[in-house]
Amino acid sequence: MKKQDTRRIWICVLIAFILMALVWPVGLVRKETVYESGGSEPYAQTELVQEAYQRFTAKSDLLTSVAYSFAVDAESAPEGQVHVELISEDGTVLAEQGYTSEELQKENYKKLATKVKLRKGKNYRLCFRTEEGAKVALTTTPHEPNYAPGNIELVVNGVPAEGQLYNAYTYQEKMNWKNVLFDWSFIWIVVGLFIKYEFPQQSSKI
Amino acid sequence: MKERVQNISNNIFLRYLLLCVEVVLLTILMLTLTRGRCVEYDESYTWWMVTTHSYAGIIEATAMDVHPPLYYFIAKLMMSIFGEKLPVLATVSVIPVVLLMVLASLILMKNFGFLSAVVFNVTVSISPYLLNYNVESRMYSWMNFFVIGVILFGYEIVGDAKAWKWVIFVALAVGAVYTQYFAVLPILVCYVWMGIVFLVRKEKKDLWYLIISAFVCVLLYIPWLRILSETFARKGTEESYEFHLSLREFMNEVFTTNLEYSAIMAGVIAGISIMLVLIQKQYYGFGSMLVVNIVFCFVVSQVIGMFNGHFFAYRYILYVVDLIWLVVVLALTKRNLCVSVALFTWCSLLGLSSYRLVQDYRYNFAPLMSQTEEFIAQNIQDDDILACDLDNWDILYGFYVPGHEWLDIREFNPTDYKGKTVWVFRAVTPFFNEEECAELGISSERFYGFGFMGAQRFELEKVVVQ
């Protein structure tokens, strides 16, 4: 084998290992998983919110969005606004978003785009605060089988509410071993094409 | 390492032994999906066709359908030998996959190497999309066997024409067109390719054999040609198929599994393979013929589908998936050990993921079905009349609740059923309300939460005609 070919093989191998490391353990390639409230039972709604929070446990280490639904009176004149914050247990604000009542009357299902790093297994709070007289309630799922995985406790105006928030958490999770192996073999297929080496098989008759 | 691989590569006995082990393992995997599972609508149609029709009746019934009769003949024959049981019917679909693996093991290993056969066997048996049809009680796995068989034998004949190869080639081609109408497309392309090769090589004798073989095929198909033209002219019951060349949709439907990005990766691998095969121009242009075949079948079948709404579905050209895998195998397994081993691992993982998906699809509905079957066994009497609210669904319901008279509830006339009990399977229409009950002179009782696979969910209404 020529020296040039040997060098080329080693470069390919190095590239393959770098790409493999990016898949795992670095975790650059991830899979999107949504944990959401399920079931077909009717939803419920809380009393009008002044301050409320949903405590939840992080199911993975990268949260890309949280979706939730408000209950807004479409007939009354819109006033005030709602402030939503994602807060860690030590009080650090990780993401925040504000909505006017007018916006919520048009579209009551909202998404807080976060893309924040969380610590898997640790608890966080999704806080809702109304300002300037906004008349807004939160949509909830009343019974346990339908809770979004991770939800622990919903507190509305200082009192624990029945059920949990009707919501959805979207995480970017690290790949499981099957996906990692699948990605690694794909990397070797592509990188292997650049390795100039004829595997000694029975030669074709052509 | 190189020497050891060389030894394995040169040891014919060892190679065949390993291939045998592989074929047996893959067959066992497929057979595990044929026992104690749910039946969907199309499979209940097969069951109805095979169990309630004679051979002559099958010809008559398939003449009105969109598939020719050969598969039903084979299924009926097998069931008359091994018994009218669902696992027997499902196993009928596994047989051609085993035959295809054996054929591929022999022809691919001889011409393209041991690893080509190893990888191809994994892909044709358990890869996504194909596995579902390999264990489904329908004709698609037989169609694949015949079509790929024709193409592999076509290659064999081009390399070394022998009389027995011509006979098998013609038999497979006739088998293909009597199993699925769209099977004619890849065979046509294969014939054209063989003709070009013989012309270029100026092999007049083989060219004559090719023409004679084509003539024999047409001759053997003449009995069915009139029915084919009638089928094609008949307007389907569904809306016309809208022609669209969505490669993305096709790849997603065919290669999506629960492994992330599997469809994208399959697209990349297929794309690279097609490119390599076209560049390399090896094997008398066999690879290029496969690529042309894929494009031709993908486009032409959809154009044909435009003229008749019930005449196209992706599964009708399932062999395209096999052809894609054949191109991948040809392009990648002879490059180097690294690519071959990685490809085998990748295909195996894809196959195991697809196995899990098919298993979920076929068995997850079982609890609801058991509950439904238990309720029916306890409540529906032998002389009760059954009704449904969707066209032709008595075939599916009839599979699970056999031996009853079925009627369409939309044409229900209570005066014909005085004193009788009618159980209505409600999939789409609402229950009789109080006013209707009073008007029709019936009493109605409602039961909720039932399902058969294929029918998914339905409610039951017990109607007693006074």
mmCIF file of C-alpha atoms in Angstrom, chain B residues 93-367:
data_model
loop_
_atom_site.group_PDB
_atom_site.id
_atom_site.type_symbol
_atom_site.label_atom_id
_atom_site.label_comp_id
_atom_site.label_asym_id
_atom_site.label_seq_id
_atom_site.Cartn_x
_atom_site.Cartn_y
_atom_site.Cartn_z
ATOM 1 C CA SER B 93 -46.636 -14.768 2.420
ATOM 2 C CA VAL B 94 -43.376 -15.730 4.144
ATOM 3 C CA ILE B 95 -42.632 -18.552 1.676
ATOM 4 C CA PRO B 96 -41.667 -16.301 -1.280
ATOM 5 C CA VAL B 97 -39.374 -14.252 0.967
ATOM 6 C CA VAL B 98 -37.510 -17.413 1.926
ATOM 7 C CA LEU B 99 -37.354 -18.403 -1.755
ATOM 8 C CA LEU B 100 -36.058 -14.945 -2.633
ATOM 9 C CA MET B 101 -33.377 -15.147 0.057
ATOM 10 C CA VAL B 102 -32.266 -18.557 -1.224
ATOM 11 C CA LEU B 103 -32.209 -17.244 -4.788
ATOM 12 C CA ALA B 104 -30.295 -14.135 -3.747
ATOM 13 C CA SER B 105 -27.856 -16.210 -1.703
ATOM 14 C CA LEU B 106 -27.043 -18.288 -4.759
ATOM 15 C CA ILE B 107 -27.004 -15.640 -7.486
ATOM 16 C CA LEU B 108 -25.675 -12.632 -5.558
ATOM 17 C CA MET B 109 -22.925 -14.589 -3.829
ATOM 18 C CA LYS B 110 -21.802 -16.113 -7.091
ATOM 19 C CA ASN B 111 -21.754 -12.828 -8.984
ATOM 20 C CA PHE B 112 -21.242 -10.041 -6.445
ATOM 21 C CA GLY B 113 -19.755 -11.687 -3.389
ATOM 22 C CA PHE B 114 -20.697 -13.160 -0.036
ATOM 23 C CA LEU B 115 -21.412 -9.854 1.717
ATOM 24 C CA SER B 116 -23.802 -8.738 -1.021
ATOM 25 C CA ALA B 117 -25.965 -11.762 -0.330
ATOM 26 C CA VAL B 118 -25.726 -11.334 3.448
ATOM 27 C CA VAL B 119 -26.834 -7.691 3.363
ATOM 28 C CA PHE B 120 -29.497 -8.218 0.694
ATOM 29 C CA ASN B 121 -31.117 -11.035 2.706
ATOM 30 C CA VAL B 122 -31.475 -8.760 5.728
ATOM 31 C CA THR B 123 -32.998 -5.969 3.666
ATOM 32 C CA VAL B 124 -35.530 -8.017 1.674
ATOM 33 C CA SER B 125 -36.794 -9.835 4.732
ATOM 34 C CA ILE B 126 -37.012 -7.441 7.671
ATOM 35 C CA SER B 127 -36.366 -3.923 6.411
ATOM 36 C CA PRO B 128 -39.089 -1.337 7.006
ATOM 37 C CA TYR B 129 -42.161 -1.433 4.761
ATOM 38 C CA LEU B 130 -41.120 -4.776 3.260
ATOM 39 C CA LEU B 131 -41.470 -6.678 6.548
ATOM 40 C CA ASN B 132 -45.064 -5.576 6.973
ATOM 41 C CA TYR B 133 -45.964 -6.978 3.556
ATOM 42 C CA ASN B 134 -43.784 -10.063 4.054
ATOM 43 C CA VAL B 135 -46.073 -11.182 6.861
ATOM 44 C CA GLU B 136 -49.327 -9.767 5.516
ATOM 45 C CA SER B 137 -51.787 -12.196 3.996
ATOM 46 C CA ARG B 138 -51.634 -10.492 0.607
ATOM 47 C CA MET B 139 -49.858 -10.991 -2.698
ATOM 48 C CA TYR B 140 -47.084 -8.391 -2.406
ATOM 49 C CA SER B 141 -44.310 -10.654 -1.131
ATOM 50 C CA TRP B 142 -45.051 -13.076 -3.986
ATOM 51 C CA MET B 143 -44.919 -10.198 -6.454
ATOM 52 C CA ASN B 144 -41.523 -9.188 -5.063
ATOM 53 C CA PHE B 145 -40.185 -12.715 -5.339
ATOM 54 C CA PHE B 146 -41.288 -13.064 -8.968
ATOM 55 C CA VAL B 147 -40.046 -9.614 -10.045
ATOM 56 C CA ILE B 148 -36.663 -9.758 -8.326
ATOM 57 C CA GLY B 149 -36.344 -13.367 -9.456
ATOM 58 C CA VAL B 150 -36.849 -12.281 -13.079
ATOM 59 C CA ILE B 151 -34.229 -9.544 -12.700
ATOM 60 C CA LEU B 152 -31.667 -11.824 -11.043
ATOM 61 C CA PHE B 153 -32.215 -14.546 -13.611
ATOM 62 C CA GLY B 154 -32.044 -11.915 -16.350
ATOM 63 C CA TYR B 155 -28.550 -11.080 -15.088
ATOM 64 C CA GLU B 156 -27.653 -14.760 -14.928
ATOM 65 C CA ILE B 157 -28.792 -15.291 -18.524
ATOM 66 C CA VAL B 158 -26.835 -12.276 -19.755
ATOM 67 C CA GLY B 159 -23.750 -13.735 -18.065
ATOM 68 C CA ASP B 160 -24.232 -17.362 -19.025
ATOM 69 C CA ALA B 161 -27.378 -18.306 -20.977
ATOM 70 C CA LYS B 162 -28.607 -21.829 -20.430
ATOM 71 C CA ALA B 163 -31.898 -23.452 -21.399
ATOM 72 C CA TRP B 164 -33.017 -24.130 -17.810
ATOM 73 C CA LYS B 165 -32.369 -20.502 -16.895
ATOM 74 C CA TRP B 166 -34.627 -19.357 -19.747
ATOM 75 C CA VAL B 167 -37.386 -21.686 -18.518
ATOM 76 C CA ILE B 168 -37.208 -20.344 -14.944
ATOM 77 C CA PHE B 169 -36.981 -16.780 -16.266
ATOM 78 C CA VAL B 170 -40.214 -17.176 -18.268
ATOM 79 C CA ALA B 171 -41.982 -18.995 -15.420
ATOM 80 C CA LEU B 172 -41.101 -16.206 -12.980
ATOM 81 C CA ALA B 173 -42.189 -13.508 -15.446
ATOM 82 C CA VAL B 174 -45.561 -15.172 -16.025
ATOM 83 C CA GLY B 175 -45.948 -15.718 -12.279
ATOM 84 C CA ALA B 176 -45.284 -12.027 -11.697
ATOM 85 C CA VAL B 177 -47.912 -10.727 -14.111
ATOM 86 C CA TYR B 178 -50.503 -13.184 -12.776
ATOM 87 C CA THR B 179 -49.804 -11.902 -9.242
ATOM 88 C CA GLN B 180 -49.861 -8.118 -9.678
ATOM 89 C CA TYR B 181 -50.538 -6.019 -12.763
ATOM 90 C CA PHE B 182 -47.773 -3.479 -12.092
ATOM 91 C CA ALA B 183 -45.201 -6.293 -12.109
ATOM 92 C CA VAL B 184 -45.137 -5.953 -15.871
ATOM 93 C CA LEU B 185 -43.195 -2.650 -15.648
ATOM 94 C CA PRO B 186 -39.854 -3.835 -14.165
ATOM 95 C CA ILE B 187 -39.977 -6.978 -16.298
ATOM 96 C CA LEU B 188 -40.415 -4.859 -19.415
ATOM 97 C CA VAL B 189 -37.350 -2.780 -18.507
ATOM 98 C CA CYS B 190 -35.374 -5.960 -17.805
ATOM 99 C CA TYR B 191 -36.324 -7.372 -21.229
ATOM 100 C CA VAL B 192 -35.253 -4.135 -22.964
ATOM 101 C CA TRP B 193 -31.913 -4.164 -21.107
ATOM 102 C CA MET B 194 -31.263 -7.798 -22.013
ATOM 103 C CA GLY B 195 -32.133 -7.045 -25.631
ATOM 104 C CA ILE B 196 -29.679 -4.114 -25.698
ATOM 105 C CA VAL B 197 -26.899 -6.240 -24.175
ATOM 106 C CA PHE B 198 -27.448 -9.040 -26.719
ATOM 107 C CA LEU B 199 -27.570 -6.519 -29.569
ATOM 108 C CA VAL B 200 -24.350 -4.790 -28.466
ATOM 109 C CA ARG B 201 -22.607 -8.137 -28.075
ATOM 110 C CA LYS B 202 -24.112 -9.292 -31.364
ATOM 111 C CA GLU B 203 -25.415 -12.497 -29.808
ATOM 112 C CA LYS B 204 -28.142 -13.322 -32.307
ATOM 113 C CA LYS B 205 -29.020 -16.677 -30.774
ATOM 114 C CA ASP B 206 -29.683 -15.209 -27.331
ATOM 115 C CA LEU B 207 -31.605 -12.349 -28.892
ATOM 116 C CA TRP B 208 -33.900 -14.870 -30.560
ATOM 117 C CA TYR B 209 -34.336 -16.718 -27.272
ATOM 118 C CA LEU B 210 -35.290 -13.418 -25.664
ATOM 119 C CA ILE B 211 -37.892 -12.714 -28.338
ATOM 120 C CA ILE B 212 -39.273 -16.242 -28.039
ATOM 121 C CA SER B 213 -39.412 -15.954 -24.240
ATOM 122 C CA ALA B 214 -41.310 -12.660 -24.550
ATOM 123 C CA PHE B 215 -43.686 -14.277 -27.035
ATOM 124 C CA VAL B 216 -44.277 -17.222 -24.677
ATOM 125 C CA CYS B 217 -44.997 -14.804 -21.812
ATOM 126 C CA VAL B 218 -47.580 -12.931 -23.886
ATOM 127 C CA LEU B 219 -49.076 -16.197 -25.092
ATOM 128 C CA LEU B 220 -49.463 -17.478 -21.542
ATOM 129 C CA TYR B 221 -51.003 -14.183 -20.496
ATOM 130 C CA ILE B 222 -53.560 -14.024 -23.323
ATOM 131 C CA PRO B 223 -56.309 -15.671 -21.222
ATOM 132 C CA TRP B 224 -56.101 -12.762 -18.778
ATOM 133 C CA LEU B 225 -55.543 -9.901 -21.238
ATOM 134 C CA ARG B 226 -59.250 -9.221 -21.756
ATOM 135 C CA ILE B 227 -59.796 -9.033 -17.995
ATOM 136 C CA LEU B 228 -56.798 -6.730 -17.641
ATOM 137 C CA SER B 229 -58.224 -4.334 -20.235
ATOM 138 C CA GLU B 230 -61.625 -4.420 -18.493
ATOM 139 C CA THR B 231 -60.008 -3.791 -15.119
ATOM 140 C CA PHE B 232 -58.076 -0.877 -16.466
ATOM 141 C CA ALA B 233 -61.151 0.622 -18.152
ATOM 142 C CA ARG B 234 -63.284 0.240 -15.033
ATOM 143 C CA LYS B 235 -63.439 3.372 -12.924
ATOM 144 C CA GLY B 236 -62.345 2.743 -9.372
ATOM 145 C CA THR B 237 -64.548 3.439 -6.418
ATOM 146 C CA GLU B 238 -62.137 5.959 -4.973
ATOM 147 C CA GLU B 239 -61.298 9.356 -6.345
ATOM 148 C CA SER B 240 -58.716 9.546 -9.100
ATOM 149 C CA TYR B 241 -55.129 9.257 -7.994
ATOM 150 C CA GLU B 242 -53.394 12.591 -8.188
ATOM 151 C CA PHE B 243 -50.032 12.261 -9.888
ATOM 152 C CA HIS B 244 -47.226 13.691 -7.828
ATOM 153 C CA LEU B 245 -43.543 12.877 -7.802
ATOM 154 C CA SER B 246 -42.879 13.198 -4.115
ATOM 155 C CA LEU B 247 -39.707 11.286 -3.511
ATOM 156 C CA ARG B 248 -39.679 12.618 0.029
ATOM 157 C CA GLU B 249 -43.135 11.199 0.742
ATOM 158 C CA PHE B 250 -42.078 7.857 -0.711
ATOM 159 C CA MET B 251 -38.859 7.718 1.334
ATOM 160 C CA ASN B 252 -40.725 8.679 4.504
ATOM 161 C CA GLU B 253 -43.366 6.040 3.928
ATOM 162 C CA VAL B 254 -40.842 3.354 3.095
ATOM 163 C CA PHE B 255 -37.924 3.989 5.443
ATOM 164 C CA THR B 256 -39.294 5.686 8.545
ATOM 165 C CA THR B 257 -38.754 3.696 11.726
ATOM 166 C CA ASN B 258 -38.429 4.575 15.388
ATOM 167 C CA LEU B 259 -34.719 5.210 14.823
ATOM 168 C CA GLU B 260 -34.091 8.924 14.384
ATOM 169 C CA TYR B 261 -33.470 10.211 10.859
ATOM 170 C CA SER B 262 -33.730 6.724 9.339
ATOM 171 C CA ALA B 263 -35.554 7.994 6.231
ATOM 172 C CA ILE B 264 -32.973 10.751 5.659
ATOM 173 C CA MET B 265 -30.059 8.345 6.102
ATOM 174 C CA ALA B 266 -31.695 5.812 3.774
ATOM 175 C CA GLY B 267 -32.155 8.611 1.244
ATOM 176 C CA VAL B 268 -28.471 9.558 1.490
ATOM 177 C CA ILE B 269 -27.318 5.941 1.202
ATOM 178 C CA ALA B 270 -29.653 5.276 -1.745
ATOM 179 C CA GLY B 271 -28.530 8.518 -3.431
ATOM 180 C CA ILE B 272 -24.826 7.726 -3.030
ATOM 181 C CA SER B 273 -25.391 4.173 -4.247
ATOM 182 C CA ILE B 274 -27.296 5.285 -7.343
ATOM 183 C CA MET B 275 -24.525 7.757 -8.137
ATOM 184 C CA LEU B 276 -21.808 5.111 -7.701
ATOM 185 C CA VAL B 277 -23.659 2.534 -9.769
ATOM 186 C CA LEU B 278 -24.147 5.018 -12.604
ATOM 187 C CA ILE B 279 -20.489 6.094 -12.506
ATOM 188 C CA GLN B 280 -19.052 2.596 -12.290
ATOM 189 C CA LYS B 281 -20.960 1.186 -15.296
ATOM 190 C CA GLN B 282 -20.140 -2.376 -14.227
ATOM 191 C CA TYR B 283 -21.915 -5.668 -14.799
ATOM 192 C CA TYR B 284 -23.095 -4.947 -18.375
ATOM 193 C CA GLY B 285 -24.890 -1.853 -17.098
ATOM 194 C CA PHE B 286 -26.953 -4.010 -14.711
ATOM 195 C CA GLY B 287 -26.798 -1.326 -12.010
ATOM 196 C CA SER B 288 -27.882 1.364 -14.469
ATOM 197 C CA MET B 289 -30.796 -0.841 -15.547
ATOM 198 C CA LEU B 290 -31.869 -1.113 -11.906
ATOM 199 C CA VAL B 291 -31.748 2.673 -11.517
ATOM 200 C CA VAL B 292 -33.731 3.192 -14.742
ATOM 201 C CA ASN B 293 -36.172 0.563 -13.532
ATOM 202 C CA ILE B 294 -36.711 2.338 -10.209
ATOM 203 C CA VAL B 295 -37.419 5.677 -11.914
ATOM 204 C CA PHE B 296 -39.539 4.101 -14.683
ATOM 205 C CA CYS B 297 -41.747 2.100 -12.296
ATOM 206 C CA PHE B 298 -42.095 5.004 -9.869
ATOM 207 C CA VAL B 299 -43.251 7.421 -12.585
ATOM 208 C CA VAL B 300 -45.201 5.204 -15.001
ATOM 209 C CA SER B 301 -47.191 3.392 -12.307
ATOM 210 C CA GLN B 302 -48.435 6.727 -10.989
ATOM 211 C CA VAL B 303 -49.340 7.928 -14.475
ATOM 212 C CA ILE B 304 -51.372 4.732 -14.949
ATOM 213 C CA GLY B 305 -52.931 5.312 -11.552
ATOM 214 C CA MET B 306 -54.229 8.687 -12.722
ATOM 215 C CA PHE B 307 -56.658 6.959 -15.064
ATOM 216 C CA ASN B 308 -58.225 4.798 -12.407
ATOM 217 C CA GLY B 309 -58.605 5.816 -8.786
ATOM 218 C CA HIS B 310 -58.362 2.308 -7.437
ATOM 219 C CA PHE B 311 -55.407 1.358 -9.565
ATOM 220 C CA PHE B 312 -52.440 2.729 -7.693
ATOM 221 C CA ALA B 313 -50.923 2.590 -4.230
ATOM 222 C CA TYR B 314 -47.253 2.579 -3.258
ATOM 223 C CA ARG B 315 -47.566 -1.042 -2.167
ATOM 224 C CA TYR B 316 -48.418 -2.017 -5.761
ATOM 225 C CA ILE B 317 -44.830 -1.118 -6.678
ATOM 226 C CA LEU B 318 -43.284 -2.625 -3.565
ATOM 227 C CA TYR B 319 -40.567 -4.193 -5.717
ATOM 228 C CA VAL B 320 -39.083 -0.689 -6.139
ATOM 229 C CA VAL B 321 -37.945 -0.944 -2.525
ATOM 230 C CA ASP B 322 -36.223 -4.253 -3.285
ATOM 231 C CA LEU B 323 -34.612 -2.677 -6.343
ATOM 232 C CA ILE B 324 -33.316 0.224 -4.234
ATOM 233 C CA TRP B 325 -31.766 -2.256 -1.803
ATOM 234 C CA LEU B 326 -30.254 -4.190 -4.694
ATOM 235 C CA VAL B 327 -28.615 -1.000 -5.975
ATOM 236 C CA VAL B 328 -27.292 -0.223 -2.476
ATOM 237 C CA VAL B 329 -25.880 -3.726 -2.155
ATOM 238 C CA LEU B 330 -24.255 -3.597 -5.602
ATOM 239 C CA ALA B 331 -22.705 -0.196 -4.991
ATOM 240 C CA LEU B 332 -21.485 -0.552 -1.428
ATOM 241 C CA THR B 333 -20.683 -4.135 -0.520
ATOM 242 C CA LYS B 334 -17.719 -4.514 -2.846
ATOM 243 C CA ARG B 335 -15.887 -1.361 -1.825
ATOM 244 C CA ASN B 336 -14.177 -2.368 1.390
ATOM 245 C CA LEU B 337 -14.713 -4.306 4.597
ATOM 246 C CA CYS B 338 -15.400 -1.146 6.590
ATOM 247 C CA VAL B 339 -18.353 -0.114 4.404
ATOM 248 C CA SER B 340 -19.713 -3.654 4.186
ATOM 249 C CA VAL B 341 -19.679 -4.287 7.937
ATOM 250 C CA ALA B 342 -21.103 -0.821 8.661
ATOM 251 C CA LEU B 343 -23.831 -1.356 6.053
ATOM 252 C CA PHE B 344 -24.719 -4.752 7.522
ATOM 253 C CA THR B 345 -24.922 -3.245 11.029
ATOM 254 C CA TRP B 346 -26.974 -0.299 9.803
ATOM 255 C CA CYS B 347 -29.395 -2.519 7.847
ATOM 256 C CA SER B 348 -29.739 -4.954 10.760
ATOM 257 C CA LEU B 349 -30.596 -2.165 13.195
ATOM 258 C CA LEU B 350 -33.056 -0.743 10.687
ATOM 259 C CA GLY B 351 -34.580 -4.201 10.295
ATOM 260 C CA LEU B 352 -34.890 -4.817 14.030
ATOM 261 C CA SER B 353 -36.501 -1.424 14.463
ATOM 262 C CA SER B 354 -38.943 -2.238 11.692
ATOM 263 C CA TYR B 355 -39.643 -5.592 13.378
ATOM 264 C CA ARG B 356 -40.614 -3.730 16.535
ATOM 265 C CA LEU B 357 -42.915 -1.400 14.597
ATOM 266 C CA VAL B 358 -44.670 -4.235 12.778
ATOM 267 C CA GLN B 359 -45.005 -6.144 16.035
ATOM 268 C CA ASP B 360 -46.606 -3.110 17.704
ATOM 269 C CA TYR B 361 -48.912 -2.593 14.730
ATOM 270 C CA ARG B 362 -49.995 -6.218 14.570
ATOM 271 C CA TYR B 363 -50.332 -7.022 18.256
ATOM 272 C CA ASN B 364 -51.039 -3.818 20.197
ATOM 273 C CA PHE B 365 -54.680 -3.850 19.262
ATOM 274 C CA ALA B 366 -55.095 -7.309 20.788
ATOM 275 C CA PRO B 367 -56.484 -6.291 24.254
#
